[in-house]
Amino acid sequence: MHDGHSEQTLEMSATAADEPRRRFAGSGFGLDRFSGVYLWVLFIVVFGIWTPSEFLTSSTLHSVASTQAVTGIVALAVLIPLAGGLYDLSVGATANLTGMLAITLLNHGWAVAPAIFASVLVGIAVGLVNSVVVVSLRVNSFIATLGMSSILAAVLVIITGDASPVPPTSTAWNNLTQTTVAGFQIVVLYLIAIAVVLWWMLAHTPAGRYLYAIGGNAEAARLSGVRVKRFSTLALVLSSTVAGLGGVLFTSQSGPSLDFGPALLLPAFAAAFLGSTQLLPGKFNVWGTLLAIYVLATGVQGLELVSGAAWLSDMFNGVALIVAVALSVNRGSGRVRRSRPIRGSGVPVSGPSSPEQDAPGQPPPVTSARVTSTT
Amino acid sequence: MPQEHQHHPALEVVGLSKSFTRTRALADVSLSVAPGEVHALLGQNGSGKSTLIKVISGYHQPDPGGRVRVGARDLPFGAPVQSYRLGCRIVQQDLGLVGNLSVLDNMALSSGFPTILKTISPKRSVAQARRDLERLGLEIDPRAPVSSLTASQRTGVAVARALREDWSYPPRLLILDEPTAALPVTEVDTLLQMVTHMAATGVGVLYVTHHLGEVFRVANSLSVLRDGRLVGSGRVAGFDHDTIVHLLVGEELEAEEPATRVDRLAGVAHRSERPILQVEDLTGGALAGVSLEVSPGEIVGIAGLTGSGRDELLGRLFGSVPRAGGSVLVGGHALPQHRPDLAIAKGVAYLAPDRKTSGGVMNMTARENLTMPNLRPFWKGLRLRRKLERSRAAEWFERLGVRPAGSFDEPLSIFSGGNQQKILFGKWLSQQPAVFLLDEPTQGVDVGAKADLHHELRAAAMAGAAVVLSSSDLEELAELCDRVLVLLDGRIAAELSGGELTEASITRRFMPAAALPA
């Protein structure tokens, strides 16, 4: 979409510095930042023509909206640390643990509210442990949270005895997510509420500004007085909290399952990365992420209606993740300048590598060589 | 080893010039290095040394007319591989070693490992690496990680790698670019011995350095560059310390007494007496105990060669780089370590030396960079007020003349070096710092922007800021500062002010008295 053309414009004016650049990327209705919207429209038109009786129905709309709501929440969870140049790969396992914990507690006779509260609290605790490992012990966030997700999977087996518990009978529990509002399950509203709060935080508060600064160049942020450790901690705790909430909502909506968490991880990352190429290109952003979630879901839904193949959604998400990262990396690498990863800044090794303008979408160690080369 | 070439110079440069678009970096330079000879190449920053090296190593295409011969063969320009094949070997100042790999792996990085059936043969690799090291008189275990070596051993490894056996293209000329710059004083001897040892094998050595003491100890002959011209050359025996300094800095500069300084001396009278910044016995890294005091309105310069501690002083003072000991007081209150935010709150601003790695967040907008140290004024009604931020950014763009004008919502990366630096200046000036620490504030900045930045710096001092300016640009120091502290081996070796404060006198204080020829 944005090929060598825009790249070149950028590079030239970067040196000449005589004319504001980014006519392409920054303003107007360039294919670039709104490509997701166009793709979405394309999906709707194509499948609408192909199989109008099945695709163009309000039930399709409602089902796509609600089945993707929890995925959306988990995507927003990974978005927060990504903005700060950190990975949280433990969100899936966290969600799985808190969701199943809530059910286990309910089955032990807890009331709905305390069960949810305790479960989300566990999510917060996971975030605190993550941040101790990443921020204080300076373990690369990719590694730390990968390890954590394995630990959480083990804890899950301990709690459940590796047997799926019976679904709770409480109607309050089911209504938590399945009450319908204008045809949509209420969980969609939760997603929107969380999105609004995070959008406010990331785009309109100093905390958000600082997080992006850390993601862009942690050392420069630190020297500007940004409390890098504090905000890295905040990001990791928030992501686990949101993921924990997402897990509870998932089991309320879909019932107990021992392995839904890991399955949420990839679509969440795919959406966050794809989202970083949308609306505000080069920046992990809330609305871009939600757009990506629903564009992908619409495509998958349409293809499934047409072909009925069961492998479509995995294939789609995998391709989307790679394409998204390729897009964001290549935007950044058009220019040669790339600064070194920053050391000793509290944010680990891989974290804040390339403060190139469009590049934060290509966060740290996706080019994984860096993980090892800089330690 | 290069018997058949013994009679030809290892390097012969004849009438070499090199122009960049606007400047002439080299003008009609000629020099010659015999096999087995150590030839010192001297010159201030910007005198053309690096350009010369880049031409010889094949990275730059010189202006037509010049000629470079290596071992009696003409060097085709613009192709580094040709330069290598003729026998040029270069050891850069940063050595280019990978710390966590072994000596052996580092040495094999460029040449490849000896293999049997495409499989690395560990025995032969180790033996060959050991041979290469021993030829330089180095006893280093090839299996040791480079990070475990001393600084001079590392330089040795880099040199051994450059000079390793290559039967197809035997090395004839070794270029050492400031090999002692990062060495502790105690290890310089080891390195100098190695250089002598190396030359004895028949290789010609071009030895680039700032340290005159070393010249007298290892070099047979020397060349001095100033403003791209060869201003002196010959056998070392024909020179003494003073003549070389004289050649380095030039006649006119020594005599100069800028009028601005006289003005400033007059201004000293009505300056507040009480120092706002007090540094007592600061240690850590290369710093071996630095004490200084700076009063409001004063501009104090820090000079010193690489390794003197100059490049670390401000970071440690600010607290962003850990200190080993000593105290830093601002307005009588201690400045804690590891807390740039507290230092900033106390009115200290620190302009970091490298814009890209530690100065600015390149992918954020100029506006966001400008307001980063303090967002409080824009945080109203639970939102960051972008409109307020924009008007603040617009003011600073206007005041500092940032180009392209009004594009403060563009990412910092699109601006030119000079304009980026202006924006970062604005970021700190807008905090109205009481103490302004600047590390290499005009490095890589064009002349116009530099003048603007100097103007702002003076204005800040006039407004009452205590300014500390660490710079490798001596002209800048001599022009701007009320006094300059010269660092040597981590201590303040001299304090220059008034009429004493000239580029030449700073250069003279770079060298330890002991290194002067006896």
Coordinates of C-alpha atoms in Angstrom, one line a residue, chain B residues 133 135-138 152-153 155-157 159-160 176 188-200 218:
Chain B
L133 CA 48.5 -13.0 18.6
R135 CA 53.4 -12.2 16.4
L136 CA 52.4 -9.1 18.2
G137 CA 53.9 -10.3 21.5
L138 CA 50.5 -10.9 23.0
S152 CA 45.0 -2.7 25.8
Q153 CA 44.5 -6.4 25.2
T155 CA 43.2 -3.2 21.1
G156 CA 45.8 -5.9 20.7
V157 CA 43.1 -8.4 19.5
V159 CA 45.2 -5.2 15.7
A160 CA 46.0 -9.0 15.5
L176 CA 45.6 2.9 14.0
V188 CA 49.3 2.9 27.2
D189 CA 52.8 1.6 27.6
T190 CA 51.7 -1.9 26.7
L191 CA 50.0 -0.7 23.6
L192 CA 53.0 1.4 22.5
Q193 CA 55.3 -1.6 22.9
M194 CA 53.0 -3.6 20.7
V195 CA 53.1 -0.9 18.1
T196 CA 56.8 -1.0 18.1
H197 CA 56.8 -4.7 17.9
M198 CA 54.4 -4.6 15.0
A199 CA 56.5 -2.2 13.0
A200 CA 59.5 -4.3 13.5
V218 CA 56.7 5.4 19.2

